[in-house]
Every structure is written in C-alpha cells, then in structure tokens.
Tab-separated table of C-alpha atoms and ligand atoms in Angstrom:
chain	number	residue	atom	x	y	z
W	26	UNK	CA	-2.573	19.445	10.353
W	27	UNK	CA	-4.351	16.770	7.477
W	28	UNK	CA	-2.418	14.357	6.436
W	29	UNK	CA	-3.422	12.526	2.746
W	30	UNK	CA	-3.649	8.793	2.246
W	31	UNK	CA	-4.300	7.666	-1.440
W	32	UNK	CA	-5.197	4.470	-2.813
W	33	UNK	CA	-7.269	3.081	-6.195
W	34	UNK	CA	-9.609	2.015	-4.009
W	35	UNK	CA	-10.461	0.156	-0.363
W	36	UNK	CA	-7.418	-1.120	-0.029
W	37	UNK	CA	-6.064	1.824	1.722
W	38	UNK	CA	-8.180	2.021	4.493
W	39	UNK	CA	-6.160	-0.713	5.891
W	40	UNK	CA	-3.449	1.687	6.165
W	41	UNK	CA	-6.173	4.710	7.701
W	42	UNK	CA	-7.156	2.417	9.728
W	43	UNK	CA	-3.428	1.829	11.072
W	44	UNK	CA	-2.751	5.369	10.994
W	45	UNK	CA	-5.796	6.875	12.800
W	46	UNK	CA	-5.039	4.095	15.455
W	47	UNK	CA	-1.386	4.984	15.927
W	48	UNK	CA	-1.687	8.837	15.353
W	49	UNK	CA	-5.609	9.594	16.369
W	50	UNK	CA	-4.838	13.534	16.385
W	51	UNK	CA	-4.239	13.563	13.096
W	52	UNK	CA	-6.764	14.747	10.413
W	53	UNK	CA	-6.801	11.869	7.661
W	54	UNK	CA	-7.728	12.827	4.107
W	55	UNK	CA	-8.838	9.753	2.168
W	56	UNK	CA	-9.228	9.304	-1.190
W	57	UNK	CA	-10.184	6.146	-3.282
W	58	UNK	CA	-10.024	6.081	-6.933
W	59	UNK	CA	-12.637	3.475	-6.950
W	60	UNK	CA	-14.367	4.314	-10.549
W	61	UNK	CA	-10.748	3.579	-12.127
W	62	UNK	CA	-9.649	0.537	-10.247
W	63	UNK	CA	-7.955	-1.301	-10.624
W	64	UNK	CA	-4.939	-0.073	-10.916
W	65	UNK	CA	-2.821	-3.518	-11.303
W	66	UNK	CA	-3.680	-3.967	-14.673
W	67	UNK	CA	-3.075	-0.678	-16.277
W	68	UNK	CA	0.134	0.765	-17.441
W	69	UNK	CA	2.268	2.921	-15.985
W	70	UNK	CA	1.654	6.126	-17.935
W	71	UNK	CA	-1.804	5.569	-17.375
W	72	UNK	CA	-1.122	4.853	-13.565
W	73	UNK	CA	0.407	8.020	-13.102
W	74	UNK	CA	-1.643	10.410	-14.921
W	75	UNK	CA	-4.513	9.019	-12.437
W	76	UNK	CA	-2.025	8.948	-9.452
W	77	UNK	CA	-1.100	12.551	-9.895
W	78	UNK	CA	-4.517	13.877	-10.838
W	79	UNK	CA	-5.860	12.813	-7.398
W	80	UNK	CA	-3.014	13.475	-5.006
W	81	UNK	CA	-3.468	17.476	-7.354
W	82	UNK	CA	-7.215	16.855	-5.752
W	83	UNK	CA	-6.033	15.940	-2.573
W	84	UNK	CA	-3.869	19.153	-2.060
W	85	UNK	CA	-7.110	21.113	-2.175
W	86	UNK	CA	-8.220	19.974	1.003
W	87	UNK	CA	-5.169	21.179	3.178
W	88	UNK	CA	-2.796	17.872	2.976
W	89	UNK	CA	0.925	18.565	2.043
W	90	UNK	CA	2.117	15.187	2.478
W	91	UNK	CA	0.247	11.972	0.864
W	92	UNK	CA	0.776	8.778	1.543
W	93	UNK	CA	0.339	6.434	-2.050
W	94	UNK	CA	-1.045	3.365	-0.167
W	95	UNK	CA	-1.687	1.682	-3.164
W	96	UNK	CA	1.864	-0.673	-4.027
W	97	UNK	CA	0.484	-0.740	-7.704
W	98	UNK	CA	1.025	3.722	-8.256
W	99	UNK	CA	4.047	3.497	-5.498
W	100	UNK	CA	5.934	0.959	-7.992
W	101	UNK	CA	4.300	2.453	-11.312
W	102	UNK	CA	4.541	6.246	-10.765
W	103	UNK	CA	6.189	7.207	-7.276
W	104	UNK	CA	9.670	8.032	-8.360
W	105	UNK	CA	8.604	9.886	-11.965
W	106	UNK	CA	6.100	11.995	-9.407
W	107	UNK	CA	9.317	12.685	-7.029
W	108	UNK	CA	11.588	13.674	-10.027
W	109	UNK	CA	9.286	15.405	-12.379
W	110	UNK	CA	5.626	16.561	-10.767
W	111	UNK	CA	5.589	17.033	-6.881
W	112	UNK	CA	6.225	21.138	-6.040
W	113	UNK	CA	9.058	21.786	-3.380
W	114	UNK	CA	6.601	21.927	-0.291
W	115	UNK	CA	4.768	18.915	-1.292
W	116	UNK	CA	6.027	14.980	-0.529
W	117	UNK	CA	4.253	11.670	-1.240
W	118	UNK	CA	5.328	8.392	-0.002
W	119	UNK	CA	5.406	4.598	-0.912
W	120	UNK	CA	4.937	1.682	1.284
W	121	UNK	CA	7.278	-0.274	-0.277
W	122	UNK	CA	10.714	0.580	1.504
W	123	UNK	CA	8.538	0.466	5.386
W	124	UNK	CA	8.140	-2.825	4.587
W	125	UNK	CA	11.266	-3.791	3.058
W	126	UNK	CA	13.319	-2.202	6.215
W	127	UNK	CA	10.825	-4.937	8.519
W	128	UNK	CA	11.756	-7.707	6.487
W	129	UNK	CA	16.079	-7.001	6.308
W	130	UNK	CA	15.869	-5.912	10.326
W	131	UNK	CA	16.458	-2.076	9.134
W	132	UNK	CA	15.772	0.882	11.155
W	133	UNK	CA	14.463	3.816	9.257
W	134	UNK	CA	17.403	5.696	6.900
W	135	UNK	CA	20.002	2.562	7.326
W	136	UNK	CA	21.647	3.040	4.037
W	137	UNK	CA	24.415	1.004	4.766
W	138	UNK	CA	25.450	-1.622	2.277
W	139	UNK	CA	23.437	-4.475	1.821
W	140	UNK	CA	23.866	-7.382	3.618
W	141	UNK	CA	23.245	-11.179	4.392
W	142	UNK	CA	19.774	-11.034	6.439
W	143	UNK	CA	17.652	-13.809	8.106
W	144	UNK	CA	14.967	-14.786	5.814
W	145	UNK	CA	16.187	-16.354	2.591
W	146	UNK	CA	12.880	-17.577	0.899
W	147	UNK	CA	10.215	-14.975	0.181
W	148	UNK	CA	7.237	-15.169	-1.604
W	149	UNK	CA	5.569	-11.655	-2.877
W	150	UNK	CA	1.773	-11.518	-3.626
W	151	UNK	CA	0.978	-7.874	-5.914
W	152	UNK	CA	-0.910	-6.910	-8.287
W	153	UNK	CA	0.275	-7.609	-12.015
W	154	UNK	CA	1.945	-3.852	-12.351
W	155	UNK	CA	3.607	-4.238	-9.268
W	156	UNK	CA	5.169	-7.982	-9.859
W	157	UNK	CA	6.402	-6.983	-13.569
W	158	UNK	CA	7.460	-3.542	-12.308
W	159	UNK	CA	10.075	-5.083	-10.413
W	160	UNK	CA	10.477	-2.511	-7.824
W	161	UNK	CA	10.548	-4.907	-4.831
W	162	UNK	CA	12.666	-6.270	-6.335
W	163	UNK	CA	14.837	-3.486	-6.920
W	164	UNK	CA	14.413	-1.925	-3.189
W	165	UNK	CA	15.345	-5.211	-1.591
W	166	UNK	CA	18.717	-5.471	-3.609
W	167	UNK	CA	19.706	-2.336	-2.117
W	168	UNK	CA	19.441	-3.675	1.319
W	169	UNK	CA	19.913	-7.227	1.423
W	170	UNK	CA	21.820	-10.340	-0.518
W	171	UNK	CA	21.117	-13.500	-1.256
W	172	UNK	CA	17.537	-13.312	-1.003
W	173	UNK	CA	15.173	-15.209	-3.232
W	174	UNK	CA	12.061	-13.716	-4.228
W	175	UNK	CA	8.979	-15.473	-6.205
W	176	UNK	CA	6.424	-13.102	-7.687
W	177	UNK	CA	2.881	-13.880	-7.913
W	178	UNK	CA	0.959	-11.817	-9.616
W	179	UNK	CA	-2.780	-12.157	-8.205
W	180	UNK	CA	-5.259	-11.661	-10.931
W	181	UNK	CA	-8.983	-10.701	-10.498
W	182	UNK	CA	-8.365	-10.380	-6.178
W	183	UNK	CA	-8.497	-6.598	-6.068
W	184	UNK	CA	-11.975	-6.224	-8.644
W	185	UNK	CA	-13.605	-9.169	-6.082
W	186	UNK	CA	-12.818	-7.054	-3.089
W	187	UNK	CA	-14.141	-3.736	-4.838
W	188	UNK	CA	-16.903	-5.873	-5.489
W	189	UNK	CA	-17.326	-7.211	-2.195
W	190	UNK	CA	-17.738	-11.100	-3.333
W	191	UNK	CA	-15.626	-12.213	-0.642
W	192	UNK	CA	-15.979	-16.012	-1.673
W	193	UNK	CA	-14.560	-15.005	-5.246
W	194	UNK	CA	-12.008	-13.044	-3.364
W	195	UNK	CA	-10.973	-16.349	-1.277
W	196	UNK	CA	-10.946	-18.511	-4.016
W	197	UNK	CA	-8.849	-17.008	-6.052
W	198	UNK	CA	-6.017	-16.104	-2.963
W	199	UNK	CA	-6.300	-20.318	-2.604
W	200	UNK	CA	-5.489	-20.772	-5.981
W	201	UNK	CA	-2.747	-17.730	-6.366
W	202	UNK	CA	-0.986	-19.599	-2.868
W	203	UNK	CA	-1.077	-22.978	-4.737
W	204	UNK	CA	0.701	-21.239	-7.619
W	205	UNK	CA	3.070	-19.874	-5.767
W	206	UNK	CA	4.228	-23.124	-3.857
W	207	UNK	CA	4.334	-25.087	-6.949
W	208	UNK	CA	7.363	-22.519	-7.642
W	209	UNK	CA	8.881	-22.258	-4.152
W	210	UNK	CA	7.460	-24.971	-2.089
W	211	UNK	CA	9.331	-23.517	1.343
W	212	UNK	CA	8.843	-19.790	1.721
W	213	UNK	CA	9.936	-18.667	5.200
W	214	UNK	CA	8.288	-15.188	4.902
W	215	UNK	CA	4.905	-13.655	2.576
W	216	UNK	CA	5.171	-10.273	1.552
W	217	UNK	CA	1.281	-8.894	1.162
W	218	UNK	CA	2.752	-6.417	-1.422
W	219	UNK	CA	-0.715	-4.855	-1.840
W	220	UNK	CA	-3.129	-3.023	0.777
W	221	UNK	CA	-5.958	-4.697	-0.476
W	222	UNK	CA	-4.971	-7.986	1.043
W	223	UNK	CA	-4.856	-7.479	4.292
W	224	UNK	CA	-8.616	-7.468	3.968
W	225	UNK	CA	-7.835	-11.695	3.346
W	226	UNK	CA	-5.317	-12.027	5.612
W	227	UNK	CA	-6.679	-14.836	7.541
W	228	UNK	CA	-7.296	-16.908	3.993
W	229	UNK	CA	-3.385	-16.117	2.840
W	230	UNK	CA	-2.162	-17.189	6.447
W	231	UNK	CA	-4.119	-20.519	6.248
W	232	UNK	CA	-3.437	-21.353	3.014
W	233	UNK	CA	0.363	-20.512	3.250
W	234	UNK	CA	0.749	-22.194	6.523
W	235	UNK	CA	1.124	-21.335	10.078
W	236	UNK	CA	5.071	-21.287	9.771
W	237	UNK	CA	4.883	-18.640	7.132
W	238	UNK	CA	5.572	-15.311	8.781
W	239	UNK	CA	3.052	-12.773	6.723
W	240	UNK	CA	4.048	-9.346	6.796
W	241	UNK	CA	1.533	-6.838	6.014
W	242	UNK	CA	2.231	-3.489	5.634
W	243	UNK	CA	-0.752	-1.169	7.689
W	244	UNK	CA	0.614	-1.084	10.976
W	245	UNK	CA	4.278	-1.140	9.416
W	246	UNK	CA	3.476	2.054	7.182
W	247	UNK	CA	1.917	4.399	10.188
W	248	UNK	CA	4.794	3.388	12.330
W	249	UNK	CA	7.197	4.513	9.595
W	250	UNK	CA	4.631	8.044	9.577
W	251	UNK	CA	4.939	8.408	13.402
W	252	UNK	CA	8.618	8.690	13.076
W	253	UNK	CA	8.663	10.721	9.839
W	254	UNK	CA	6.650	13.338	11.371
W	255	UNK	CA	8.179	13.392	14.311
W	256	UNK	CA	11.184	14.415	12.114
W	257	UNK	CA	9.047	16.756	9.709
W	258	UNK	CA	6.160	18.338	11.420
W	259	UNK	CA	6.261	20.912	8.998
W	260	UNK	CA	4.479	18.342	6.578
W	261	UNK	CA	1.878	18.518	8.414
W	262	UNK	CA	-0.819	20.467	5.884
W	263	UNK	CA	-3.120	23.175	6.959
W	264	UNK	CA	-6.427	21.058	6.817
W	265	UNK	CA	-8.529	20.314	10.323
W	266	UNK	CA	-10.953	17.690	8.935
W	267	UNK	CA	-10.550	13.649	8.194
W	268	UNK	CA	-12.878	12.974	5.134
W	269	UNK	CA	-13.263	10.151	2.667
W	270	UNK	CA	-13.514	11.351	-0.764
W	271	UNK	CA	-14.559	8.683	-4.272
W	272	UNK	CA	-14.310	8.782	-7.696
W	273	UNK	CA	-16.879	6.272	-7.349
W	274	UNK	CA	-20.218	5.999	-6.483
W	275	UNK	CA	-20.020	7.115	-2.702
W	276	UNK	CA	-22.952	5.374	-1.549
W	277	UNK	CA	-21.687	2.040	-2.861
W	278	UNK	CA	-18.135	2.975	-1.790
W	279	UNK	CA	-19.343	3.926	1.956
W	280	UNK	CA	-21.596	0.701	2.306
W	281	UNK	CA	-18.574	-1.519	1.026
W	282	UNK	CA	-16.081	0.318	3.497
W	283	UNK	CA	-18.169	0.267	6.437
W	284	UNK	CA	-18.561	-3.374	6.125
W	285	UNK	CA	-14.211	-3.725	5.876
W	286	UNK	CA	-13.596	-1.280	8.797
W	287	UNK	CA	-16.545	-2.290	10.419
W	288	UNK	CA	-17.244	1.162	11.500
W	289	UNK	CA	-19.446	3.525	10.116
W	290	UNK	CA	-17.826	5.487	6.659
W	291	UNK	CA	-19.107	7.937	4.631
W	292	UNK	CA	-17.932	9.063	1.660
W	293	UNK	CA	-18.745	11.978	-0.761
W	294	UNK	CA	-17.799	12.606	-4.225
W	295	UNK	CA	-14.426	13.906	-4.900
L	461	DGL	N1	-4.280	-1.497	-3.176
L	461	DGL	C1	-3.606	-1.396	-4.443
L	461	DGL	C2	-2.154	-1.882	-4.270
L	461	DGL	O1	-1.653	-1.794	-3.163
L	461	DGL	C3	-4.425	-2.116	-5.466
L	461	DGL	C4	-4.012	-1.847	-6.826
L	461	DGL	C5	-5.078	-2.039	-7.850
L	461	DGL	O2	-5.972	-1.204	-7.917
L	461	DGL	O3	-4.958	-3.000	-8.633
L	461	DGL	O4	-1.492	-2.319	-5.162
C-alpha cells in the first residue's frame, strides 16, 4: 500500500515529512535525484527525461501513484508525463494546484469559473524553470481574477541547501526578498513555490515581514493526498516498505537529511 514521493533532491522530505505525519500507515517511497540537482536550471526536455526515468525506478518498488514534490518537474514535465508517458494504472501528481486551491479559498475539484478572491498582491519565490515556465501562473488564471503575481526566481538557494551551507542559503533568500519588494513593495501573501524552502522558512517570514501570510505547501500537499485516497484507494501500490532511495552519494545524502528532519534517515543507492 506504498505510496511514491519524488523530488531532485531534499526538498521533498518536507512533503514526507507532512505526509508520514498526516497518513503514518502509509508506506512512503522516497526518492531524491540528488546527483542531478538541481533541477531549476535545466530545461524542460532535460527535466523530464530525468523526471520520468526515476518515477520508471520508483514503480519497481510497489508505488502506483507518485507524488512530483519537486515544483521545478511538476511545472517542466507533469502534464507531457500525463498526456504522453504515464500507463493507465499509474498517476503522478503536482503540488502546484493544492496550493493554488489554499490561496483562492477552493475546495478540492471546484472547477467553477474563476473569480474575484481575497488576496490581491502575491509574491512567488521558485526556482528559475518554474518562474519562466509560467505554470502558476497559468493554474491561478483558471481560478481566480485580478490577481497580481511577481516572480522571483531564486538563484543558487536550492545547490546551498544540497550543500548544507545554511548561511549561503540565508543570504541569498535576504537578498532574493529585497528583490522582490523593490518590484512589489506590499505583497499580502508569499507563495514558497518550491519544497526546498520550507527548510528557510523562518528567514523568508522575517525578511518578508510578519504581515506577510507564507504559504508553504507540505502540510497543504498531504492534506490534498488524504482526501485523494480516500477517493482512490485503489492507488494505493502493492509495496509494504517506506525507503529513501539517491542518485547521490547516500551517505552524504542521509547525513544531510537527518540533520533537516532531524530524525535519523538512511538512504541507499537507487
Ligand atoms: N524542490 C524542487 C522544487 O520544488 C527544487 C528544484 C531544483 O532542483 O532546482 O522546485
């Protein structure tokens, strides 16, 4: 009953971490692409061939249904993978529209038209792929008017927290908030449109102000699981155990997690 959660590196384990909280029966099947993050500066074709190569990985190990938590391959490679690669018993999904349904007051499968919502002002920190693929963009025009949305693309934050230089990592979220207001100097909301920044949550709340509402998508995402599987059980693949599988170097990659989750992790190679 495994379920698969997939991201180009750490920053998914904010999302396991979510989902082992909120579903702790479940079987989670991790795997990081760490040796070929990250993903935010590569291009889409490039995205995808490494998206679909490990979720193909990932199948071996019992999991029918991945979650991409990784914004970067959800806006680069999600929809071609829906359309043109996943087989008829297999699903993957994004984190984008859990998200997106928080911040326009949506419950799940509200497809009615879009309308006028509360927050008007809203910044979006991503990676470069995500902020020039638009797709927020595009998801948030389905569902809501009239709301502004400035793009910063955050350079250099995901390789400092693969790294684990934490001070590099806070510098640069500083400097990619001060960017940010010099274009909209009033956000009312922050959209942490990547799972790796959760991890500096705490440095994007402080530097954006405490009436900034952040929204971060972890606990958002396993709610939105909950309540697909409630609806779906039958995606729930055939594997029994949670394991954390690299492209990387798994000793580096375990040492690095355990210090995010602050609980022990191991991984092996995948
Ligand atoms: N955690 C991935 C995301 O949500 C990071 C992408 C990257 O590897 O650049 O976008």
């Amino acid at each position: 009953m495994a379920v698969g959660i997939f991201d180009s590196g750490l920053g998914g384990l904010t999302v396991l971490d979510a989902v082992s909280r909120r579903l702790p029966d479940v079987p989670l099947v991790y795997f990081g692409d760490n040796a070929h993050a990250p993903y935010g500066v590569r291009d889409a074709d490039d995205i995808y061939d490494l998206t679909t190569k490990a979720v193909t990985r990932m199948w071996e190990e019992g999991v029918d249904l991945v979650i991409i938590a990784c914004n970067t391959a959800s806006a680069a490679a999600l929809r071609r993978m829906q359309e043109s690669f996943l087989p008829t018993d297999k699903r993957c999904l994004g984190v984008f529209v859990p998200l997106i349904e928080a911040l326009t007051e949506r419950q799940w499968g509200d497809n009615s038209p879009p309308r006028q919502v509360k927050v008007q002002h809203v910044a979006l920190f991503a990676t470069p792929a995500t902020v020039s693929s638009r797709a927020f963009q595009r998801e948030l025009a389905f569902r809501a008017i009239g709301v502004d949305v400035e793009a910063q693309a955050c350079g250099g934050v995901v390789d400092a927290i693969e790294e684990g230089d934490m001070i590099l990592a806070e510098a640069l979220v500083r400097s990619h908030v001060d960017a940010l207001k010099r274009k909209m100097p009033k956000p009312e909301a922050a959209i942490l449109g990547c799972t790796h920044y959760p991890l500096m949550e705490t440095t994007f709340q402080d530097a954006l102000g405490a009436d900034v509402e952040v929204y971060s998508q972890a606990n958002l995402v396993a709610e939105s699981l909950a309540d697909y599987l409630e609806r779906r059980p039958e995606m729930l693949g055939k594997g029994t155990q949670s394991m954390f599988l690299t492209s990387g170097n798994p000793a580096k990659v375990s040492a690095r997690a355990t210090q995010f989750l602050r609980r022990e992790i191991k991984f092996r190679a995948a």
